[in-house]
Structure formats: C-alpha cells, structure tokens
mmCIF file of C-alpha atoms and ligand atoms in Angstrom:
data_model
loop_
_atom_site.group_PDB
_atom_site.id
_atom_site.type_symbol
_atom_site.label_atom_id
_atom_site.label_comp_id
_atom_site.label_asym_id
_atom_site.label_seq_id
_atom_site.Cartn_x
_atom_site.Cartn_y
_atom_site.Cartn_z
ATOM 1 C CA MET X 136 109.149 109.161 128.222
ATOM 2 C CA THR X 137 109.959 112.836 128.339
ATOM 3 C CA VAL X 138 111.911 113.909 125.333
ATOM 4 C CA VAL X 139 114.131 116.896 125.928
ATOM 5 C CA SER X 140 114.636 119.226 123.041
ATOM 6 C CA MET X 141 118.020 118.934 121.370
ATOM 7 C CA HIS X 142 120.241 121.412 119.620
ATOM 8 C CA GLU X 143 121.319 120.610 116.100
ATOM 9 C CA PRO X 144 124.929 119.554 116.903
ATOM 10 C CA GLU X 145 123.641 117.235 119.611
ATOM 11 C CA TRP X 146 121.144 115.676 117.192
ATOM 12 C CA GLN X 147 123.835 115.209 114.556
ATOM 13 C CA ALA X 148 126.080 113.551 117.150
ATOM 14 C CA LEU X 149 123.248 111.238 118.184
ATOM 15 C CA LEU X 150 122.632 110.275 114.542
ATOM 16 C CA LYS X 151 126.333 109.482 114.152
ATOM 17 C CA SER X 152 126.225 107.188 117.164
ATOM 18 C CA VAL X 153 123.253 105.227 115.853
ATOM 19 C CA SER X 154 124.458 101.745 114.949
ATOM 20 C CA LEU X 155 123.585 98.092 115.211
ATOM 21 C CA LYS X 156 125.663 97.892 118.340
ATOM 22 C CA SER X 157 123.931 100.761 120.103
ATOM 23 C CA PRO X 158 120.224 99.976 120.395
ATOM 24 C CA ARG X 159 119.943 102.575 123.126
ATOM 25 C CA GLU X 160 121.055 105.436 120.884
ATOM 26 C CA LEU X 161 118.867 104.079 118.110
ATOM 27 C CA ALA X 162 115.842 104.032 120.422
ATOM 28 C CA ARG X 163 116.629 107.558 121.609
ATOM 29 C CA ALA X 164 116.872 108.912 118.099
ATOM 30 C CA ILE X 165 113.564 107.272 117.152
ATOM 31 C CA SER X 166 111.812 108.724 120.214
ATOM 32 C CA TYR X 167 113.106 112.137 119.300
ATOM 33 C CA ALA X 168 111.870 111.833 115.722
ATOM 34 C CA GLU X 169 108.480 110.648 116.999
ATOM 35 C CA ASN X 170 108.062 113.792 119.026
ATOM 36 C CA GLU X 171 109.731 116.421 116.903
ATOM 37 C CA LEU X 172 107.901 116.694 113.638
ATOM 38 C CA THR X 173 110.590 118.726 111.982
ATOM 39 C CA VAL X 174 113.746 116.660 112.536
ATOM 40 C CA GLN X 175 116.059 116.356 109.592
ATOM 41 C CA VAL X 176 117.561 112.971 108.903
ATOM 42 C CA PRO X 177 119.962 112.561 106.007
ATOM 43 C CA SER X 178 118.674 109.891 103.639
ATOM 44 C CA SER X 179 121.004 106.966 103.999
ATOM 45 C CA THR X 180 122.838 105.135 101.250
ATOM 46 C CA SER X 181 122.763 101.943 103.312
ATOM 47 C CA ALA X 182 121.935 98.663 101.665
ATOM 48 C CA SER X 183 119.087 97.855 104.067
ATOM 49 C CA ARG X 184 116.067 96.304 102.422
ATOM 50 C CA VAL X 185 112.908 98.065 103.611
ATOM 51 C CA ILE X 186 109.786 95.918 103.460
ATOM 52 C CA GLY X 187 106.257 96.877 104.401
ATOM 53 C CA ILE X 188 103.885 94.272 105.801
ATOM 54 C CA THR X 189 100.276 95.385 105.745
ATOM 55 C CA GLY X 190 96.767 93.891 105.811
ATOM 56 C CA SER X 191 93.580 93.737 107.868
ATOM 57 C CA PRO X 192 93.682 93.142 111.631
ATOM 58 C CA GLY X 193 94.360 89.539 112.574
ATOM 59 C CA VAL X 194 95.419 88.175 109.189
ATOM 60 C CA GLY X 195 98.812 87.156 110.569
ATOM 61 C CA LYS X 196 101.168 90.062 109.825
ATOM 62 C CA SER X 197 103.116 89.726 113.076
ATOM 63 C CA THR X 198 103.225 85.944 112.719
ATOM 64 C CA THR X 199 104.660 86.508 109.243
ATOM 65 C CA VAL X 200 107.277 88.932 110.565
ATOM 66 C CA ASN X 201 108.151 86.402 113.261
ATOM 67 C CA ALA X 202 108.626 83.634 110.677
ATOM 68 C CA LEU X 203 110.696 85.989 108.504
ATOM 69 C CA ILE X 204 112.956 86.834 111.446
ATOM 70 C CA THR X 205 113.490 83.186 112.397
ATOM 71 C CA SER X 206 114.410 82.255 108.851
ATOM 72 C CA LEU X 207 116.595 85.294 108.120
ATOM 73 C CA ARG X 208 118.409 84.994 111.456
ATOM 74 C CA SER X 209 119.396 81.443 110.524
ATOM 75 C CA GLU X 210 121.175 83.006 107.530
ATOM 76 C CA GLY X 211 122.932 85.439 109.864
ATOM 77 C CA LYS X 212 120.973 88.506 108.723
ATOM 78 C CA THR X 213 120.241 91.449 111.024
ATOM 79 C CA ILE X 214 116.683 92.720 111.298
ATOM 80 C CA ALA X 215 114.742 95.725 112.532
ATOM 81 C CA VAL X 216 110.966 95.720 112.971
ATOM 82 C CA LEU X 217 108.868 98.877 113.193
ATOM 83 C CA ALA X 218 105.246 98.316 114.184
ATOM 84 C CA VAL X 219 103.086 101.272 113.201
ATOM 85 C CA ASP X 220 99.479 101.738 114.149
ATOM 86 C CA PRO X 221 98.225 104.859 112.429
ATOM 87 C CA SER X 222 94.774 104.660 113.968
ATOM 88 C CA SER X 223 95.772 104.267 117.570
ATOM 89 C CA PRO X 224 97.007 106.953 119.912
ATOM 90 C CA ILE X 225 98.142 104.294 122.404
ATOM 91 C CA SER X 226 101.878 104.449 122.848
ATOM 92 C CA GLY X 227 104.769 102.096 123.329
ATOM 93 C CA GLY X 228 104.815 99.018 125.493
ATOM 94 C CA ALA X 229 101.183 97.974 125.720
ATOM 95 C CA LEU X 230 100.717 98.119 121.996
ATOM 96 C CA LEU X 231 103.924 96.263 121.371
ATOM 97 C CA GLY X 232 103.054 93.439 123.749
ATOM 98 C CA ASP X 233 99.651 93.100 122.199
ATOM 99 C CA ARG X 234 100.396 93.355 118.577
ATOM 100 C CA ILE X 235 103.723 91.740 118.030
ATOM 101 C CA ARG X 236 104.185 88.097 118.770
ATOM 102 C CA LEU X 237 107.922 88.183 118.568
ATOM 103 C CA GLY X 238 108.707 87.082 122.098
ATOM 104 C CA GLU X 239 111.490 84.715 121.206
ATOM 105 C CA HIS X 240 113.354 87.436 119.312
ATOM 106 C CA PHE X 241 113.269 90.144 121.969
ATOM 107 C CA LEU X 242 116.530 88.980 123.519
ATOM 108 C CA ASP X 243 118.397 88.583 120.247
ATOM 109 C CA PRO X 244 120.888 91.483 119.950
ATOM 110 C CA HIS X 245 120.716 91.264 116.148
ATOM 111 C CA VAL X 246 116.993 91.997 116.137
ATOM 112 C CA PHE X 247 115.703 95.486 116.936
ATOM 113 C CA ILE X 248 111.960 95.745 117.596
ATOM 114 C CA ARG X 249 110.145 98.986 118.062
ATOM 115 C CA SER X 250 106.540 100.085 118.215
ATOM 116 C CA ILE X 251 105.881 103.501 116.699
ATOM 117 C CA ALA X 252 103.397 105.608 118.582
ATOM 118 C CA THR X 253 101.806 108.128 116.299
ATOM 119 C CA ARG X 254 99.880 109.967 119.019
ATOM 120 C CA GLY X 255 97.058 110.714 116.665
ATOM 121 C CA HIS X 256 98.880 113.328 114.594
ATOM 122 C CA LEU X 257 97.775 111.934 111.279
ATOM 123 C CA GLY X 258 99.124 114.813 109.273
ATOM 124 C CA GLY X 259 102.614 114.239 110.598
ATOM 125 C CA LEU X 260 102.635 110.467 110.356
ATOM 126 C CA SER X 261 104.190 110.215 106.916
ATOM 127 C CA ALA X 262 107.036 112.593 107.680
ATOM 128 C CA THR X 263 107.675 110.876 111.010
ATOM 129 C CA ILE X 264 107.780 107.422 109.467
ATOM 130 C CA GLU X 265 110.091 108.573 106.732
ATOM 131 C CA SER X 266 112.513 110.031 109.305
ATOM 132 C CA ILE X 267 112.348 106.928 111.464
ATOM 133 C CA ILE X 268 113.014 104.592 108.544
ATOM 134 C CA ASN X 269 116.018 106.733 107.616
ATOM 135 C CA ILE X 270 117.311 106.584 111.191
ATOM 136 C CA VAL X 271 117.023 102.789 111.241
ATOM 137 C CA LYS X 272 118.767 102.628 107.861
ATOM 138 C CA LEU X 273 121.702 104.533 109.346
ATOM 139 C CA ALA X 274 122.131 101.633 111.761
ATOM 140 C CA GLY X 275 122.729 99.304 108.811
ATOM 141 C CA PHE X 276 120.333 96.403 109.364
ATOM 142 C CA ASP X 277 120.056 93.928 106.483
ATOM 143 C CA TYR X 278 116.246 93.955 106.584
ATOM 144 C CA ILE X 279 113.816 96.520 107.990
ATOM 145 C CA PHE X 280 110.204 95.379 108.302
ATOM 146 C CA VAL X 281 107.475 97.960 108.762
ATOM 147 C CA GLU X 282 104.248 96.374 110.013
ATOM 148 C CA THR X 283 101.142 98.490 109.801
ATOM 149 C CA VAL X 284 97.655 97.378 110.689
ATOM 150 C CA GLY X 285 94.656 97.881 108.473
ATOM 151 C CA VAL X 286 94.054 98.623 104.820
ATOM 152 C CA GLY X 287 93.042 102.271 104.955
ATOM 153 C CA GLN X 288 94.479 105.406 103.451
ATOM 154 C CA SER X 289 97.030 105.991 106.222
ATOM 155 C CA GLU X 290 98.525 102.531 105.636
ATOM 156 C CA VAL X 291 98.805 103.335 101.966
ATOM 157 C CA GLU X 292 100.658 106.514 103.008
ATOM 158 C CA VAL X 293 103.100 104.589 105.219
ATOM 159 C CA MET X 294 103.799 102.126 102.423
ATOM 160 C CA LYS X 295 105.166 104.928 100.247
ATOM 161 C CA PHE X 296 108.377 104.786 102.241
ATOM 162 C CA VAL X 297 109.172 101.116 101.778
ATOM 163 C CA GLU X 298 110.673 99.402 98.738
ATOM 164 C CA THR X 299 108.621 96.238 98.755
ATOM 165 C CA VAL X 300 105.022 95.962 99.963
ATOM 166 C CA VAL X 301 103.748 92.616 101.199
ATOM 167 C CA VAL X 302 99.968 92.545 101.635
ATOM 168 C CA VAL X 303 98.854 89.747 103.960
ATOM 169 C CA MET X 304 95.367 88.338 103.612
ATOM 170 C CA ALA X 305 93.469 85.433 105.132
ATOM 171 C CA PRO X 306 90.697 83.250 103.737
ATOM 172 C CA GLY X 307 87.097 84.158 104.388
ATOM 173 C CA MET X 308 87.577 87.717 105.558
ATOM 174 C CA GLY X 309 86.232 89.500 102.520
ATOM 175 C CA ASP X 310 89.695 90.926 102.092
ATOM 176 C CA GLY X 311 89.495 91.034 98.336
ATOM 177 C CA ILE X 312 86.680 93.554 98.334
ATOM 178 C CA GLN X 313 88.197 95.688 101.090
ATOM 179 C CA ALA X 314 91.525 95.652 99.326
ATOM 180 C CA SER X 315 90.221 96.973 96.052
ATOM 181 C CA LYS X 316 88.461 99.788 97.904
ATOM 182 C CA ALA X 317 91.492 100.953 99.808
ATOM 183 C CA GLY X 318 93.890 100.886 96.908
ATOM 184 C CA ILE X 319 95.806 97.979 98.394
ATOM 185 C CA LEU X 320 95.752 96.098 95.106
ATOM 186 C CA GLU X 321 97.700 98.945 93.536
ATOM 187 C CA ILE X 322 100.395 99.095 96.198
ATOM 188 C CA GLY X 323 101.024 95.376 96.786
ATOM 189 C CA ASP X 324 104.144 93.866 95.211
ATOM 190 C CA ILE X 325 103.602 90.529 96.909
ATOM 191 C CA PHE X 326 100.278 89.175 98.188
ATOM 192 C CA LEU X 327 100.473 86.500 100.840
ATOM 193 C CA VAL X 328 97.299 84.540 101.453
ATOM 194 C CA ASN X 329 98.094 83.316 104.967
ATOM 195 C CA LYS X 330 96.353 80.594 107.009
ATOM 196 C CA SER X 331 96.432 78.194 104.090
ATOM 197 C CA ASP X 332 95.741 75.471 106.663
ATOM 198 C CA ARG X 333 92.181 76.822 106.707
ATOM 199 C CA ASP X 334 89.412 76.315 104.166
ATOM 200 C CA GLY X 335 89.098 78.789 101.352
ATOM 201 C CA ALA X 336 92.722 79.917 101.060
ATOM 202 C CA LYS X 337 93.136 78.653 97.509
ATOM 203 C CA GLU X 338 89.868 80.323 96.491
ATOM 204 C CA THR X 339 90.977 83.612 98.049
ATOM 205 C CA ALA X 340 94.243 83.383 96.125
ATOM 206 C CA LYS X 341 92.362 82.715 92.890
ATOM 207 C CA GLU X 342 89.983 85.634 93.457
ATOM 208 C CA LEU X 343 92.908 87.852 94.184
ATOM 209 C CA GLU X 344 94.727 86.770 91.072
ATOM 210 C CA SER X 345 91.723 87.598 88.921
ATOM 211 C CA SER X 346 91.239 91.031 90.570
ATOM 212 C CA LEU X 347 94.922 91.754 89.984
ATOM 213 C CA HIS X 348 94.571 90.592 86.431
ATOM 214 C CA LEU X 349 91.615 92.924 85.898
ATOM 215 C CA SER X 350 93.489 95.911 87.221
ATOM 216 C CA ALA X 351 96.683 94.959 85.400
ATOM 217 C CA LYS X 352 98.656 97.801 83.911
ATOM 218 C CA PRO X 353 101.837 97.402 81.930
ATOM 219 C CA LEU X 354 104.187 96.866 84.845
ATOM 220 C CA SER X 355 107.843 96.045 85.213
ATOM 221 C CA TRP X 356 106.879 93.818 88.137
ATOM 222 C CA ILE X 357 103.897 91.503 88.063
ATOM 223 C CA PRO X 358 102.551 91.166 91.616
ATOM 224 C CA LEU X 359 103.044 87.691 93.049
ATOM 225 C CA VAL X 360 100.328 85.816 94.909
ATOM 226 C CA LEU X 361 101.660 83.298 97.440
ATOM 227 C CA LEU X 362 99.960 80.883 99.791
ATOM 228 C CA GLY X 363 101.355 80.216 103.246
ATOM 229 C CA ALA X 364 100.715 79.206 106.831
ATOM 230 C CA MET X 365 103.117 81.441 108.686
ATOM 231 C CA GLU X 366 102.309 79.981 112.085
ATOM 232 C CA LYS X 367 104.187 76.893 110.913
ATOM 233 C CA SER X 368 106.537 78.774 108.565
ATOM 234 C CA VAL X 369 104.896 77.039 105.611
ATOM 235 C CA GLY X 370 105.805 79.047 102.509
ATOM 236 C CA ILE X 371 108.469 81.167 104.209
ATOM 237 C CA THR X 372 111.204 80.217 101.722
ATOM 238 C CA GLU X 373 108.993 81.292 98.826
ATOM 239 C CA LEU X 374 108.130 84.546 100.618
ATOM 240 C CA ILE X 375 111.777 85.439 101.258
ATOM 241 C CA SER X 376 112.729 84.585 97.729
ATOM 242 C CA ALA X 377 109.880 86.773 96.389
ATOM 243 C CA ILE X 378 111.034 89.657 98.627
ATOM 244 C CA ASN X 379 114.619 89.292 97.418
ATOM 245 C CA GLN X 380 113.525 88.956 93.800
ATOM 246 C CA HIS X 381 111.528 92.179 94.056
ATOM 247 C CA GLY X 382 114.559 93.905 95.592
ATOM 248 C CA GLU X 383 116.708 92.852 92.650
ATOM 249 C CA LYS X 384 114.120 94.113 90.152
ATOM 250 C CA SER X 385 113.764 97.511 91.787
ATOM 251 C CA LYS X 386 117.494 98.300 91.805
HETATM 252 N N1 GTP L 607 95.342 78.841 111.437
HETATM 253 C C1 GTP L 607 96.320 79.752 111.357
HETATM 254 N N2 GTP L 607 96.314 80.796 112.217
HETATM 255 C C2 GTP L 607 97.298 81.698 112.090
HETATM 256 C C3 GTP L 607 98.335 81.586 111.114
HETATM 257 N N3 GTP L 607 99.138 82.668 111.237
HETATM 258 C C4 GTP L 607 98.658 83.406 112.252
HETATM 259 N N4 GTP L 607 97.548 82.836 112.783
HETATM 260 C C5 GTP L 607 96.761 83.307 113.936
HETATM 261 O O1 GTP L 607 96.072 84.493 113.615
HETATM 262 C C6 GTP L 607 95.977 85.349 114.769
HETATM 263 C C7 GTP L 607 96.477 86.738 114.447
HETATM 264 O O2 GTP L 607 97.860 86.689 114.154
HETATM 265 P P1 GTP L 607 98.781 87.975 114.190
HETATM 266 O O3 GTP L 607 100.092 87.590 113.611
HETATM 267 O O4 GTP L 607 98.788 88.604 115.505
HETATM 268 O O5 GTP L 607 97.995 88.909 113.181
HETATM 269 P P2 GTP L 607 98.241 90.458 112.838
HETATM 270 O O6 GTP L 607 97.825 90.616 111.428
HETATM 271 O O7 GTP L 607 99.638 90.842 113.171
HETATM 272 O O8 GTP L 607 97.231 91.157 113.818
HETATM 273 P P3 GTP L 607 97.145 92.735 114.202
HETATM 274 O O9 GTP L 607 98.548 93.232 114.396
HETATM 275 O O10 GTP L 607 96.345 92.753 115.449
HETATM 276 O O11 GTP L 607 96.465 93.388 113.055
HETATM 277 C C8 GTP L 607 96.779 84.664 115.864
HETATM 278 O O12 GTP L 607 95.886 83.988 116.714
HETATM 279 C C9 GTP L 607 97.654 83.691 115.112
HETATM 280 O O13 GTP L 607 98.007 82.584 115.893
HETATM 281 C C10 GTP L 607 98.315 80.454 110.244
HETATM 282 O O14 GTP L 607 99.176 80.249 109.376
HETATM 283 N N5 GTP L 607 97.282 79.579 110.407
HETATM 284 MG MG1 MG L 608 100.351 92.407 114.411
#
C-alpha cells in the first residue's frame, strides 16, 4: 500500500474518525503510523485492557488469542489483535495468514485483526508500536491483544507498552532456559504452560515456578503459572480471570 503523506489537520481528523464502527479509518491510521516514524498520537484515556502475548515460535500464542476471542466474544466484549513480528521484514497479508489462526473471527465486526509490519526498522519499532496501540485504544475496544513472536530483546521492548504480559510456553521446548536468558521471567505477569495434553507440561510448570521463586523480588504481583490446552480452550476461564485480576491490581 502506498501511504500518502498527510498534513497535521488531516491526521487529527483521521484520528477523530477512528472508532469501533470504522475499521477502515482505523486500518488507515495504523498504516500511516507504521510508515511515518514521527506521528504524534495523543495517549488515550480509554478503558481498553492491553495484553501482550509472547513466547517462542509455535508454543500456541495465536491459538491462545483465538480461544480468548471466542470466550470474550461470548460475553459481548470487543477485541483488537495486533500481531507483531519484530524479526521479519515481511509485510501484511502473507504473515497474517501464516501466523494467526483466527479464521473464524475474521468476519466478526466486533473483532479487529491486524498484522504489524515492522519493515526491519528495529530502532523505530518501539515508537511505532506505542503509537499503534494508542490509535487502537482511541477506537475503544474492551481488550487489545498484542501477539509477538519470540523471546528476544525486541519482544521485551514491545511488551513495555502493554499492561499485562502473558508468556506462553510449551512442554519440552527448553523454554525455561531460554526465558531466563532473554529476561522473559522478569516481564511475565502470567505464565501459561500450553499443550497440557502433552507429556511434561506439569514438569515445565514446576520448573518455571521454581525459577520464578529463585528470582523473586518483593513484588506487588506474584506471577501466576497456569496450565492449559488452548486448542480445546482448556484453562481459558482461569486465563481470563488471571488477566482481569492483574488488571484490577495494576489500577
Ligand atoms: N497438542 C496441542 N497442540 C496445540 C495446542 N495449542 C496449539 N497447538 C498447536 O501448536 C501449533 C502452533 O500453534 P500457534 O497458535 O500457531 O503457535 P504460535 O505460538 O502462535 O506460533 P508463531 O506465531 O508461529 O510463533 C499448531 O499446530 C497448533 O495446533 C494445544 O493445546 N495442544
Ligand atoms: Mg502466532
């Protein structure tokens, strides 16, 4: 998509028109922010909950987001999903089709799904993500999920802009060791050991709990470790309640 440069009044008008009912304007504003590193977006006072979902490739982050959407939609909540891949310069559609398994929700007008192309400008990623989250907040969704792949430094950067960080892990992937290296243990508010239908999930959860215990600081929030099988929505109620509980605590 070619993004034409905008004058300030035009940009302000576009921001004003961003709402739940105008996905087109929302998409346009996001594209603009993706391309213009210096856009100014007023930080919103909206009540949207912003939740980061991170973890190694293939652990089930998108499956988790999918299960969250299904459950929250049944409560009438509105949801936006931003899928960020800091390591990949691939843009838009292809990435989205590949990475997000949210097919059934694409046609739901109360669910906004967007892949964020970072076009390799690592330095600008944080600022861009912050602007984009603020734009989506202006639209007033109940929940905004930010999915980012991997457990490296750039994911840690992205997670600075969310209120609640859910780290997804899976049994038998050596996630515990990787996590402690990348500082994921420090940023996680909730740890979901997914694929509990597979061997080793309980052990992974136990290992994780002891690593968290070792690195424990005096905290106002003690990170929660949950087990789940998101493909079958097993543990989804507990996950949503943990997310909401963390939101209450951080007010
Ligand atoms: N056995 C089992 N498999 C699962 C579960 N949840 C997800 N999977 C499978 O794990 C694979 C990866 O799931 P995704 O949700 O795409 O994982 P992801 O973390 O979003 O992957 P990337 O975005 O590529 O990093 C898929 O084949 C899923 O079907 C689960 O609860 N149990
Ligand atoms: Mg994914």
